[in-house]
N, CA, C and O atoms as CSV, one atom per row, in Angstrom:
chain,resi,resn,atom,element,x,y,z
A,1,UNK,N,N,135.963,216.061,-157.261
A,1,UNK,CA,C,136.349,214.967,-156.392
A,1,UNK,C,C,137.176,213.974,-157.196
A,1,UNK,O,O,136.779,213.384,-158.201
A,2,UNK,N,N,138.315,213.866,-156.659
A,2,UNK,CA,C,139.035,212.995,-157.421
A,2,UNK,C,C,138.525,211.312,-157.046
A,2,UNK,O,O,138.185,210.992,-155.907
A,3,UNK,N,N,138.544,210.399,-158.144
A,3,UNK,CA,C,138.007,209.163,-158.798
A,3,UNK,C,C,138.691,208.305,-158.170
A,3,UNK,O,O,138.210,207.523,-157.350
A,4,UNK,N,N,139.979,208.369,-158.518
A,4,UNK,CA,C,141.053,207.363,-158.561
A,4,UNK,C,C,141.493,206.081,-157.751
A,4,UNK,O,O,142.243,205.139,-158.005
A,5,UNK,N,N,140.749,206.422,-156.724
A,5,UNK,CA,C,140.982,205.237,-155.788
A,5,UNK,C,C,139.311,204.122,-155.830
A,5,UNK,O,O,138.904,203.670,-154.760
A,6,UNK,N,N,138.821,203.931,-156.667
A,6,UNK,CA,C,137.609,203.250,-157.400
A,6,UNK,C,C,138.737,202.310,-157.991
A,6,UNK,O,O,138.877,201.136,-157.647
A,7,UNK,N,N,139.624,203.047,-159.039
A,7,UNK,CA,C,140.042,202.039,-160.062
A,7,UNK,C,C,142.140,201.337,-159.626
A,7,UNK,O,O,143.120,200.827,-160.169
A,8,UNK,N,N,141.647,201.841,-158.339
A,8,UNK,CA,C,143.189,201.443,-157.881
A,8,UNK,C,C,143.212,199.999,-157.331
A,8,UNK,O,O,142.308,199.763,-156.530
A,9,UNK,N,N,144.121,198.917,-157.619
A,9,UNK,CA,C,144.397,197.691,-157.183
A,9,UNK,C,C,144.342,197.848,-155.989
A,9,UNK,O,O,144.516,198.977,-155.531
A,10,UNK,N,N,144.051,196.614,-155.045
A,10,UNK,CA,C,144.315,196.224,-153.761
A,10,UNK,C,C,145.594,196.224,-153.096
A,10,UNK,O,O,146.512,195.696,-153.724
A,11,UNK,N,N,145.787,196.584,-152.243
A,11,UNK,CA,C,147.596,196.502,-152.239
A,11,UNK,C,C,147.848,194.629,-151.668
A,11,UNK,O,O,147.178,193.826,-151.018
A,12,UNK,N,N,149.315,194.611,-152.425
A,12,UNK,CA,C,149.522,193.463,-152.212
A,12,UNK,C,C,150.293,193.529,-150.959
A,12,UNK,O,O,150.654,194.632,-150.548
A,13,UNK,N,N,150.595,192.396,-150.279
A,13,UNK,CA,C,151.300,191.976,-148.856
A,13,UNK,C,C,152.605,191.038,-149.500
A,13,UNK,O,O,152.455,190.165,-150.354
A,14,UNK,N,N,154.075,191.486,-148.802
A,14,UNK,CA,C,154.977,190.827,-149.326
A,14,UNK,C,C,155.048,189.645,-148.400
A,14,UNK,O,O,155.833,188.778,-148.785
A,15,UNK,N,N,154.143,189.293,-146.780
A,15,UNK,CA,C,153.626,187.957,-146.722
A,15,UNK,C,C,152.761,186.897,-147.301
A,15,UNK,O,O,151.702,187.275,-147.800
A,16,UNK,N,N,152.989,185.874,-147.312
A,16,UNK,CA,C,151.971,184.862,-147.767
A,16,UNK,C,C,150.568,184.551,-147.054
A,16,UNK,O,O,150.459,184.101,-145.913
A,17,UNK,N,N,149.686,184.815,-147.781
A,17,UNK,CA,C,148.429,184.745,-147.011
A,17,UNK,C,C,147.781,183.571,-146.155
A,17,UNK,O,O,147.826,182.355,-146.342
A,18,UNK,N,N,147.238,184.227,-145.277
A,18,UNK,CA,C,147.078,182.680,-143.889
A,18,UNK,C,C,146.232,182.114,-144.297
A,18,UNK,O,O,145.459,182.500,-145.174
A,19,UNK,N,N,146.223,181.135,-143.756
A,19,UNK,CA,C,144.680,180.238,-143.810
A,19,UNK,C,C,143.505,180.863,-142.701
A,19,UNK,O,O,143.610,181.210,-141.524
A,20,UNK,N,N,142.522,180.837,-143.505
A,20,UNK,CA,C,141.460,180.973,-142.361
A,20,UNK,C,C,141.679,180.362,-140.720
A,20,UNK,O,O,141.903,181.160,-139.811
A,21,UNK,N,N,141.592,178.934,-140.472
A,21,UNK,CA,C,142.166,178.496,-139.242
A,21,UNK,C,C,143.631,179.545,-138.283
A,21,UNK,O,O,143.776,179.943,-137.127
A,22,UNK,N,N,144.285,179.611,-139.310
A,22,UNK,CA,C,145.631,180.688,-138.485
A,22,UNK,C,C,144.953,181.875,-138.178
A,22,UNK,O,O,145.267,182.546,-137.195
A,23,UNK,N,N,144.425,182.056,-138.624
A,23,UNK,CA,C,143.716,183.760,-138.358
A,23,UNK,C,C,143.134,183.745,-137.226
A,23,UNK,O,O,143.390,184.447,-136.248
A,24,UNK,N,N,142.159,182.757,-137.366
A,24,UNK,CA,C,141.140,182.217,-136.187
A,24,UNK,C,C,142.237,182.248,-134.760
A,24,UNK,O,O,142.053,182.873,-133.716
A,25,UNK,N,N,143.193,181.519,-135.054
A,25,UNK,CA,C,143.750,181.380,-133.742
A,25,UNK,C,C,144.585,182.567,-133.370
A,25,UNK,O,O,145.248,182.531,-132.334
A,26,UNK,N,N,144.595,183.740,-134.244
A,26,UNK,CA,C,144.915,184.654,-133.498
A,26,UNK,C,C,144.189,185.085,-132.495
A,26,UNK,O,O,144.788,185.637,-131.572
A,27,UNK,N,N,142.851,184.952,-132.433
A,27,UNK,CA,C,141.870,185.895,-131.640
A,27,UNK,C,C,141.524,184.568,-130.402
A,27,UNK,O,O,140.768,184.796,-129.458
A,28,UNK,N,N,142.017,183.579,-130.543
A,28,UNK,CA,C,141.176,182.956,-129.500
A,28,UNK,C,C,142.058,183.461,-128.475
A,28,UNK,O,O,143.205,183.905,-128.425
A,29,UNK,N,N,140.529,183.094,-127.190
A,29,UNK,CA,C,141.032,183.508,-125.761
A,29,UNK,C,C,142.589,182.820,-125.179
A,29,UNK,O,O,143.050,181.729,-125.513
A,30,UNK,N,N,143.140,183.714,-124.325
A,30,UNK,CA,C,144.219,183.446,-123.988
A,30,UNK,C,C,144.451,182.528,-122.523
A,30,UNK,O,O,145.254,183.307,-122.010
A,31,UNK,N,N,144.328,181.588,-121.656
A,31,UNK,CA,C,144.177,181.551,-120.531
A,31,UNK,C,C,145.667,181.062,-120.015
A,31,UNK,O,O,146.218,179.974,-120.183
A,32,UNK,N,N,146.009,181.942,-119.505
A,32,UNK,CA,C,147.648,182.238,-118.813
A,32,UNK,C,C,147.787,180.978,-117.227
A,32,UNK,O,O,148.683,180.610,-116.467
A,33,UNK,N,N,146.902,180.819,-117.339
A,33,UNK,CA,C,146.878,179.851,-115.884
A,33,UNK,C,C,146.090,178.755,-116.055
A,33,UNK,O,O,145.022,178.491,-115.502
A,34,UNK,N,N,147.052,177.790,-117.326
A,34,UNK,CA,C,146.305,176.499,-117.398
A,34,UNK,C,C,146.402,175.790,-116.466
A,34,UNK,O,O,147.316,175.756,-115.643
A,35,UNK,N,N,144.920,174.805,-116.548
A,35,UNK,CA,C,144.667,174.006,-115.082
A,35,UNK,C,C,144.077,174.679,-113.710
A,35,UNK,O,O,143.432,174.149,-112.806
A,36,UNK,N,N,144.609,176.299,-113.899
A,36,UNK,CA,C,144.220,176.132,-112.620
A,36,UNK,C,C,142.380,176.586,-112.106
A,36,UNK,O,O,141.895,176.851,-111.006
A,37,UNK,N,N,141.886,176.514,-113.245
A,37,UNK,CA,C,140.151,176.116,-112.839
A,37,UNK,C,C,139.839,174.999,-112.097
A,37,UNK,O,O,139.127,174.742,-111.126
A,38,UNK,N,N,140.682,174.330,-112.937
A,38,UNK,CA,C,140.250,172.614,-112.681
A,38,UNK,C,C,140.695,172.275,-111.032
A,38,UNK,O,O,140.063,171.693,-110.150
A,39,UNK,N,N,141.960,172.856,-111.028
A,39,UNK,CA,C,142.612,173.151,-109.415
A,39,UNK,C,C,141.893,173.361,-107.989
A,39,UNK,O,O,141.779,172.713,-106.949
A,40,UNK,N,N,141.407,174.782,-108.558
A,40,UNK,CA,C,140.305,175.721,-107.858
A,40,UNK,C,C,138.887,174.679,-107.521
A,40,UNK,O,O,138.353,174.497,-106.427
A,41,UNK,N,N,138.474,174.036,-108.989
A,41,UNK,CA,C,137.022,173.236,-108.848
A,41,UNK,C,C,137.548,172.029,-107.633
A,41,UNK,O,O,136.958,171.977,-106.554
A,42,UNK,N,N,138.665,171.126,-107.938
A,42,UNK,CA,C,138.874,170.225,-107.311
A,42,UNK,C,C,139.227,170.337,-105.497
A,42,UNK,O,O,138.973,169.591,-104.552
A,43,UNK,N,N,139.836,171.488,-105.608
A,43,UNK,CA,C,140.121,172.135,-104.310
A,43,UNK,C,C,139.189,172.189,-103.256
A,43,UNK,O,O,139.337,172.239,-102.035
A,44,UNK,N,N,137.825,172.160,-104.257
A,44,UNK,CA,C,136.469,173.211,-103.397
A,44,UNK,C,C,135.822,172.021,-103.533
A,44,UNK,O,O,134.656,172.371,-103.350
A,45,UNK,N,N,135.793,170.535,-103.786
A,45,UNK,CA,C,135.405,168.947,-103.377
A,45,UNK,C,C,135.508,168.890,-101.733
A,45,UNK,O,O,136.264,169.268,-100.838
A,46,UNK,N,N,134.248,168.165,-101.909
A,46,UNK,CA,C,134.303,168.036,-100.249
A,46,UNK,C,C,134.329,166.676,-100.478
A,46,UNK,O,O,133.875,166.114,-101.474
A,47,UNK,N,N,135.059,165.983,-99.208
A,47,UNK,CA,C,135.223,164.830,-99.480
A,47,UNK,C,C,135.105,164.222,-97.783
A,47,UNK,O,O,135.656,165.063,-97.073
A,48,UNK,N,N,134.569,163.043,-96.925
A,48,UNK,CA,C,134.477,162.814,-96.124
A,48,UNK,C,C,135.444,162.218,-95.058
A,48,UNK,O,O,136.514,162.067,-95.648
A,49,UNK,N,N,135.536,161.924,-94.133
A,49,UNK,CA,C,137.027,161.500,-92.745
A,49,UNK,C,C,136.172,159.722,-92.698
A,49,UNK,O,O,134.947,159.614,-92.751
A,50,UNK,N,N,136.975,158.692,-92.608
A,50,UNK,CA,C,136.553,157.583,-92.512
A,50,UNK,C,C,136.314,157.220,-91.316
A,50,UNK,O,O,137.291,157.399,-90.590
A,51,UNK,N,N,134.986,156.568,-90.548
A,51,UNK,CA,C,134.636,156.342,-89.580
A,51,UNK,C,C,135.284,155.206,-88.783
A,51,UNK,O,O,135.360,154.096,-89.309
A,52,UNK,N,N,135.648,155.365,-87.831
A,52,UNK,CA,C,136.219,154.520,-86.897
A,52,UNK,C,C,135.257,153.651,-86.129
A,52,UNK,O,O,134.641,154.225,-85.230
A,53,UNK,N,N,135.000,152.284,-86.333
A,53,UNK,CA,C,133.607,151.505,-85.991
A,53,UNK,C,C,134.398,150.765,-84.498
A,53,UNK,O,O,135.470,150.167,-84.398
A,54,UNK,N,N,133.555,151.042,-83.661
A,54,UNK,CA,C,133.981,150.221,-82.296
A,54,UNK,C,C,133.912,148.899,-82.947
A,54,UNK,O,O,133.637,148.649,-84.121
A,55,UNK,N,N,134.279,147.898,-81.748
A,55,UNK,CA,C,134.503,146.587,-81.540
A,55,UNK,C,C,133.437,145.590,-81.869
A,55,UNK,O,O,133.494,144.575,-82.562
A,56,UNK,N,N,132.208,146.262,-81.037
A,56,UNK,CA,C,130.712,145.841,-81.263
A,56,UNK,C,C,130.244,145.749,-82.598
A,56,UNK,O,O,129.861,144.692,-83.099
A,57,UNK,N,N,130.277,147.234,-83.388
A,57,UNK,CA,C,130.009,146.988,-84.943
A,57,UNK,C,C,131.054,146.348,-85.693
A,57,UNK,O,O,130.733,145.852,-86.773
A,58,UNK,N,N,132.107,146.280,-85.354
A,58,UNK,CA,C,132.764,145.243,-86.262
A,58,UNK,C,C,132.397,143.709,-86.175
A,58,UNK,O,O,132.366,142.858,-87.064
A,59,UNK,N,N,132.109,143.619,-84.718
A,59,UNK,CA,C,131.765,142.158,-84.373
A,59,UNK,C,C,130.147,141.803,-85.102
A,59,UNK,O,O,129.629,140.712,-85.338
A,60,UNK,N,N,129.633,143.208,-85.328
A,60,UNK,CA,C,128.741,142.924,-85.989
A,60,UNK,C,C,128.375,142.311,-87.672
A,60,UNK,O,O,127.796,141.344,-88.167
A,61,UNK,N,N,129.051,143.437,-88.104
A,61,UNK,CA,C,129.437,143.308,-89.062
A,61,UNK,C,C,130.512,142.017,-89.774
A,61,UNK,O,O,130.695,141.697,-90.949
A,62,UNK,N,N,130.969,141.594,-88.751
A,62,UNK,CA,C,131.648,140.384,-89.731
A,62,UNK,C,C,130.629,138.897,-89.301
A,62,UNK,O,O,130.917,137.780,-89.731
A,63,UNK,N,N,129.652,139.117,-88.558
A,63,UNK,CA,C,128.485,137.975,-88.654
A,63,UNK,C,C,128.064,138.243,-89.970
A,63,UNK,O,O,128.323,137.570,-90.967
A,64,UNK,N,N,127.418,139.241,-89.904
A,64,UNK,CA,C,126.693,139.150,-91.048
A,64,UNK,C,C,127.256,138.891,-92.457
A,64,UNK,O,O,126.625,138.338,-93.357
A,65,UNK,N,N,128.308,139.276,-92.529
A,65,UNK,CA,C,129.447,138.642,-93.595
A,65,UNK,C,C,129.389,136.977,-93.722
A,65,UNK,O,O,129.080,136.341,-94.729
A,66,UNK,N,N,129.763,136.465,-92.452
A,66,UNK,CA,C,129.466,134.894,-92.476
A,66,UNK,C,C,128.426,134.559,-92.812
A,66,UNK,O,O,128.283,133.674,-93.656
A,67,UNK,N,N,127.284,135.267,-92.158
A,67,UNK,CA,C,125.628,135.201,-92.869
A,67,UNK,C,C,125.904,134.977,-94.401
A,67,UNK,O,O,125.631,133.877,-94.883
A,68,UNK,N,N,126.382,135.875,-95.107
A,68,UNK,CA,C,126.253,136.727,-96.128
A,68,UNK,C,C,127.132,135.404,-97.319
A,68,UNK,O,O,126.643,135.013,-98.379
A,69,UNK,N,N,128.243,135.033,-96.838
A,69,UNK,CA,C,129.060,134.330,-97.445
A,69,UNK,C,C,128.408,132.890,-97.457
A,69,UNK,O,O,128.473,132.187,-98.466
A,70,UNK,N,N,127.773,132.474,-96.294
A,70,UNK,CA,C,126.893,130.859,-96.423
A,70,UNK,C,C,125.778,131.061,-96.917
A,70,UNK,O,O,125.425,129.922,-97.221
A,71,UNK,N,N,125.031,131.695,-97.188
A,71,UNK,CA,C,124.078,132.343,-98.351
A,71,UNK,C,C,124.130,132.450,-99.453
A,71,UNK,O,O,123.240,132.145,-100.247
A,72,UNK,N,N,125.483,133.030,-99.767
A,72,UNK,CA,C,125.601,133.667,-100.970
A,72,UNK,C,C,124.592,134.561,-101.615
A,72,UNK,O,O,124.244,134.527,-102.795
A,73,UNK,N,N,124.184,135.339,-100.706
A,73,UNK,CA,C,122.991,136.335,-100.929
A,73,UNK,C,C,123.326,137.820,-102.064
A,73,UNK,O,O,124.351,138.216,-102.619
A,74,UNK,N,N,122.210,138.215,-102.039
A,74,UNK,CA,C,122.306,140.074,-102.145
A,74,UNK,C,C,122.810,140.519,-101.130
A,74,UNK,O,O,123.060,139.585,-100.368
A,75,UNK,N,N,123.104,141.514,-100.705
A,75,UNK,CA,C,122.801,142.382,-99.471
A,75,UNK,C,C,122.693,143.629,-100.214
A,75,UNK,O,O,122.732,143.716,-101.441
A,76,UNK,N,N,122.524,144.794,-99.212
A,76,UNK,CA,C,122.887,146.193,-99.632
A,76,UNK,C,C,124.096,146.443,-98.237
A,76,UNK,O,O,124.240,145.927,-97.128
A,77,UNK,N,N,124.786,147.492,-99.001
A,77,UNK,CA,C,126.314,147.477,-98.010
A,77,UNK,C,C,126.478,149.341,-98.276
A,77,UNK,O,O,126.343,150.205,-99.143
A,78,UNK,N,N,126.828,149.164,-96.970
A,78,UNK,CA,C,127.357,150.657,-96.988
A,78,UNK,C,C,129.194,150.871,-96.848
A,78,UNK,O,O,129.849,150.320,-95.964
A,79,UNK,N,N,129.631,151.536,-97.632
A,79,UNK,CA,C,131.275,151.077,-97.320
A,79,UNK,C,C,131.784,152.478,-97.935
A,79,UNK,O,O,131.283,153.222,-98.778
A,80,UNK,N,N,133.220,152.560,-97.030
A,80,UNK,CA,C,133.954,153.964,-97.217
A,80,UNK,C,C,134.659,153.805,-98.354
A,80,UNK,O,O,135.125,152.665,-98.353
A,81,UNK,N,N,135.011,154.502,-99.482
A,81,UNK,CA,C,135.516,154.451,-100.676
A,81,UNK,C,C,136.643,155.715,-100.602
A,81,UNK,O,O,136.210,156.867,-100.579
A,82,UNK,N,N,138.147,155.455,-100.564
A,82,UNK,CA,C,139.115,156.225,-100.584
A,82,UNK,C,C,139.071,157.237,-101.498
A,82,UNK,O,O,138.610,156.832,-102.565
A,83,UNK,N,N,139.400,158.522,-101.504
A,83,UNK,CA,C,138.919,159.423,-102.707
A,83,UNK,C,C,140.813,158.679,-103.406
A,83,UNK,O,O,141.539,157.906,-102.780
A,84,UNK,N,N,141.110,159.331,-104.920
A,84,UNK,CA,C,142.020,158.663,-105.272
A,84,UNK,C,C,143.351,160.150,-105.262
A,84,UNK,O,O,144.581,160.110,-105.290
A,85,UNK,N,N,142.515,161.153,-105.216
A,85,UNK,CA,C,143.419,162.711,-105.192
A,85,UNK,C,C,143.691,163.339,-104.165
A,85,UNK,O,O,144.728,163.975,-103.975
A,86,UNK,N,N,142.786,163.214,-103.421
A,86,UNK,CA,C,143.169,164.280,-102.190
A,86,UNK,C,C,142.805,163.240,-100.968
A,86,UNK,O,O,142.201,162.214,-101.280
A,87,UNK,N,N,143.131,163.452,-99.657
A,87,UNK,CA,C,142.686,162.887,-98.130
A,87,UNK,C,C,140.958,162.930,-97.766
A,87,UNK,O,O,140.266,163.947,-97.807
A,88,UNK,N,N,140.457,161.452,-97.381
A,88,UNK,CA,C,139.259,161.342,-97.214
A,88,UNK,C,C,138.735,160.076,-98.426
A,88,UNK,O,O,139.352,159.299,-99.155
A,89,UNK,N,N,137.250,160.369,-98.170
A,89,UNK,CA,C,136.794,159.884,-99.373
A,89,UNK,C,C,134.932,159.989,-99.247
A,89,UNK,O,O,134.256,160.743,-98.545
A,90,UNK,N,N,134.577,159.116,-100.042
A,90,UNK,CA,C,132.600,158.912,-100.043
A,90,UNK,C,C,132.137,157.855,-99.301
A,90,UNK,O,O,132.760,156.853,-99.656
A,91,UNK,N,N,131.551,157.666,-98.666
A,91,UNK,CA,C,130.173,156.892,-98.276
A,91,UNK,C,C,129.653,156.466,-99.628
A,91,UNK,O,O,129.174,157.282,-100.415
A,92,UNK,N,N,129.748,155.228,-99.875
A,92,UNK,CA,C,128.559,154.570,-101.325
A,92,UNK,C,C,127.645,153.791,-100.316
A,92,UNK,O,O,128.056,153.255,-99.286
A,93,UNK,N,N,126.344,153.806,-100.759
A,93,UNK,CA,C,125.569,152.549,-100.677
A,93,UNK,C,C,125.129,151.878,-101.713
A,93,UNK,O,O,124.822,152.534,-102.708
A,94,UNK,N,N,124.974,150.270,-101.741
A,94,UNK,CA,C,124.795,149.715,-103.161
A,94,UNK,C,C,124.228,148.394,-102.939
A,94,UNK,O,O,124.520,147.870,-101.864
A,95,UNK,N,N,123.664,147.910,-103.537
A,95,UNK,CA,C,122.902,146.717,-103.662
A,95,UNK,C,C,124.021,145.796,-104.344
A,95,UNK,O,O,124.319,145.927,-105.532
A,96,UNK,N,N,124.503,145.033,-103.658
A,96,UNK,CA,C,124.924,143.926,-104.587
A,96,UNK,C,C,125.134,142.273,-104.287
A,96,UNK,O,O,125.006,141.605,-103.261
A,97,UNK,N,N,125.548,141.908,-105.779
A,97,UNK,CA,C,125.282,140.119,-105.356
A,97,UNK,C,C,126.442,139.409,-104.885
A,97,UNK,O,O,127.384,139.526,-105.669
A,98,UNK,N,N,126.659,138.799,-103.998
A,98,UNK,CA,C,127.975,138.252,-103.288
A,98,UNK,C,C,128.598,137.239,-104.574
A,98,UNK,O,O,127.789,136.846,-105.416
A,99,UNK,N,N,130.196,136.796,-104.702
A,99,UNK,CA,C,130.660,136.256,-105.693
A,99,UNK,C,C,131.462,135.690,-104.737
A,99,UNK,O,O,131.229,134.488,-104.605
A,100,UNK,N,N,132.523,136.218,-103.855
A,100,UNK,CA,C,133.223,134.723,-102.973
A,100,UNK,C,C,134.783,136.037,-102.100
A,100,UNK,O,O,134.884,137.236,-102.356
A,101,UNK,N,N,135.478,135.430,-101.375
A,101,UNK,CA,C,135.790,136.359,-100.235
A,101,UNK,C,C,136.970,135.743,-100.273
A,101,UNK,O,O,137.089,134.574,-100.641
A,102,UNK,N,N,138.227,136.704,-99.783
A,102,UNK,CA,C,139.513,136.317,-100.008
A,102,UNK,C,C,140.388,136.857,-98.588
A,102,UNK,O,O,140.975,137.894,-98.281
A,103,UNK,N,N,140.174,135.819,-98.069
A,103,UNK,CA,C,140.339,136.075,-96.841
A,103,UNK,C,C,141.470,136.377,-96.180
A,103,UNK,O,O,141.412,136.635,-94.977
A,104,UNK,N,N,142.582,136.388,-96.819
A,104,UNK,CA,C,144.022,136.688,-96.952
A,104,UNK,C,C,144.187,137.965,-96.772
A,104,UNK,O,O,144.742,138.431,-95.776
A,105,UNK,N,N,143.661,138.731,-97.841
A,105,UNK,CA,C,143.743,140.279,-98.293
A,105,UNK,C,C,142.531,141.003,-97.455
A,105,UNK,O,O,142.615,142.180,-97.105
A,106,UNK,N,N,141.358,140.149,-97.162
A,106,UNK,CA,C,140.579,140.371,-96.010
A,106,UNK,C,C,139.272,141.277,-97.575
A,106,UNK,O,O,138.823,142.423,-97.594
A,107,UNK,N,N,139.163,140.655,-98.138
A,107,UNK,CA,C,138.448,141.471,-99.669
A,107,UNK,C,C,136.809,140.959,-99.716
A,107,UNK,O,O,136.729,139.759,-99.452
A,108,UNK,N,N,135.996,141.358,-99.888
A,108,UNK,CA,C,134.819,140.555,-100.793
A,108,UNK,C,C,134.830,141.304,-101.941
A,108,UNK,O,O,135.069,142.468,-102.264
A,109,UNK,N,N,134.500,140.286,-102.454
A,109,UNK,CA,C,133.843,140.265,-104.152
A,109,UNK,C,C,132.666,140.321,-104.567
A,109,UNK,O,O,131.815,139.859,-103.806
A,110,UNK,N,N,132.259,140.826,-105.741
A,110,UNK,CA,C,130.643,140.816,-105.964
A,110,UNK,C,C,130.508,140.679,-107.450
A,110,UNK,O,O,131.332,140.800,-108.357
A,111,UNK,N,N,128.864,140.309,-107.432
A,111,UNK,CA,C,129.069,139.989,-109.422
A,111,UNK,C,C,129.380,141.429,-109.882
A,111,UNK,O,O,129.911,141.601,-110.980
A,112,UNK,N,N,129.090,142.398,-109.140
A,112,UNK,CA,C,128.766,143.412,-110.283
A,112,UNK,C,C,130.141,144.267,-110.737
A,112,UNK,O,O,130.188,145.371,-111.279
A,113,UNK,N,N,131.430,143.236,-110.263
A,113,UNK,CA,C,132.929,143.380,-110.620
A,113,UNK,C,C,133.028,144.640,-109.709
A,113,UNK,O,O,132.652,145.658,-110.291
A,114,UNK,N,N,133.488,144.847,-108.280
A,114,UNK,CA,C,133.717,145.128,-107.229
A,114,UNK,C,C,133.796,144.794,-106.060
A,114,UNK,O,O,132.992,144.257,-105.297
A,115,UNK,N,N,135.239,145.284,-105.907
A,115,UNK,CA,C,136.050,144.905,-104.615
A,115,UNK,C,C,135.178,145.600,-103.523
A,115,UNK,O,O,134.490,146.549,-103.899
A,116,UNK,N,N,135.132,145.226,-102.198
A,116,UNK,CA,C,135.732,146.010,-101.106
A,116,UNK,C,C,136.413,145.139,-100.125
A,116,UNK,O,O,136.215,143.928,-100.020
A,117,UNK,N,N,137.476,146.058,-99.199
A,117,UNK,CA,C,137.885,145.647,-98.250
A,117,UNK,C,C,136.971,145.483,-96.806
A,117,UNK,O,O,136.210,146.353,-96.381
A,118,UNK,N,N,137.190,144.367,-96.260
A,118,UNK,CA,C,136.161,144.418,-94.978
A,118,UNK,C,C,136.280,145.403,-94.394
A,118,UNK,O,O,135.228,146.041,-94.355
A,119,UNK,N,N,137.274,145.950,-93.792
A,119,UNK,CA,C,137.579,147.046,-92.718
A,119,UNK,C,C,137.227,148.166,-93.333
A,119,UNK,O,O,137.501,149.148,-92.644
A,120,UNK,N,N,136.686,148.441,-94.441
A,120,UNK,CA,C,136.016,149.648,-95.137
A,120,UNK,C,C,134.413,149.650,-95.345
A,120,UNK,O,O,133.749,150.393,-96.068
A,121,UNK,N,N,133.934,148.480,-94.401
A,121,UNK,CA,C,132.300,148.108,-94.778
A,121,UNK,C,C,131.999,148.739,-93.351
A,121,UNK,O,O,132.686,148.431,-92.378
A,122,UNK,N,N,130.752,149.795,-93.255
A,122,UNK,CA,C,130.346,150.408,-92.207
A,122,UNK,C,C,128.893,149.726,-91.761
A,122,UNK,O,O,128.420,149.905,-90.639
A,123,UNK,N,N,128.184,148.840,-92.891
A,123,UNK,CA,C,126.722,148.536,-92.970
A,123,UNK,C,C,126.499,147.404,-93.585
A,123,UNK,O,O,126.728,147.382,-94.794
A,124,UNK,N,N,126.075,146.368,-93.022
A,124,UNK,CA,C,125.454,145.430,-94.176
A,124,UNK,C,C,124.249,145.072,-93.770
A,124,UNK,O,O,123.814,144.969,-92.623
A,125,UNK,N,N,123.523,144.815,-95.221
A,125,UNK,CA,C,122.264,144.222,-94.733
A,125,UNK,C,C,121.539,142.560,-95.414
A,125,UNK,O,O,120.511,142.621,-96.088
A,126,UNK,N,N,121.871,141.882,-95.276
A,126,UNK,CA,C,121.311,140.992,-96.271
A,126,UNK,C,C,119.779,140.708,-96.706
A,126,UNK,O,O,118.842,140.676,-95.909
A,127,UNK,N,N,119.674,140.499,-98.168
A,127,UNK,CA,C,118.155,140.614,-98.533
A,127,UNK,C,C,118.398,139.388,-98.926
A,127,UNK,O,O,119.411,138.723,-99.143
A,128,UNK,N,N,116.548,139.117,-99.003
A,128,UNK,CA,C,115.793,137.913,-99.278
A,128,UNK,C,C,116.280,137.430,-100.699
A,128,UNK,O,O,116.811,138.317,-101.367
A,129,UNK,N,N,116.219,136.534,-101.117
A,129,UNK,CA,C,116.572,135.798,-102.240
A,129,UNK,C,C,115.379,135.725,-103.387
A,129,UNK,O,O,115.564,135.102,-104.433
């Protein structure tokens, strides 16, 4: 049995040898359709149609605002929140503390540094102090 390849050198490469990291990135996965997971995930968001409040609940709803504003209470409020990507949006409900109302832009304010617009409030409730 011939020996010879025991005591034979390594062959050399007339390239310069990579770095570990370059190597690495030969083998990583390839994904040919960037974004479009994120596409697909966002696509498949359900997102809600904003409710159209008769005359009555609005008339309701902006008492209790006046309530709400000569108080300067808590309430908890239910209000439609525009999604910012696609058509529609969420229902939030939230507890918060009244800060002062801009009646121009038709806005309330609250401490907890949030807007809403009146015509986007579906619920209010004012709590005890």
């Amino acid at each position: 049995m011939d020996e010879r390849w025991y005591t034979m050198d390594r062959p050399k490469s007339k390239y310069p040898k990579m770095s570990m990291l370059d190597r690495a990135a030969q083998f990583a996965p390839f994904a040919a359709l960037t974004g479009h997971k994120e596409a697909v995930i966002e696509q498949g968001r359900i997102t809600q149609e904003k409710r159209i409040l008769s005359n009555e609940e609005k008339l309701e709803i902006n008492e209790k605002i006046v309530e709400m504003v000569k108080l300067k209470s808590k309430c908890r409020i239910i209000y439609f929140e525009k999604d910012r990507t696609k058509s529609g949006g969420q229902y939030l409900k939230m507890v918060l503390s009244f800060k002062r109302m801009d009646e121009l832009n038709k806005t309330l304010f609250f401490k907890e540094n949030i807007q809403i617009h009146i015509e986007d409030i579906v619920d209010i409730e004012i709590l005890e102090q």
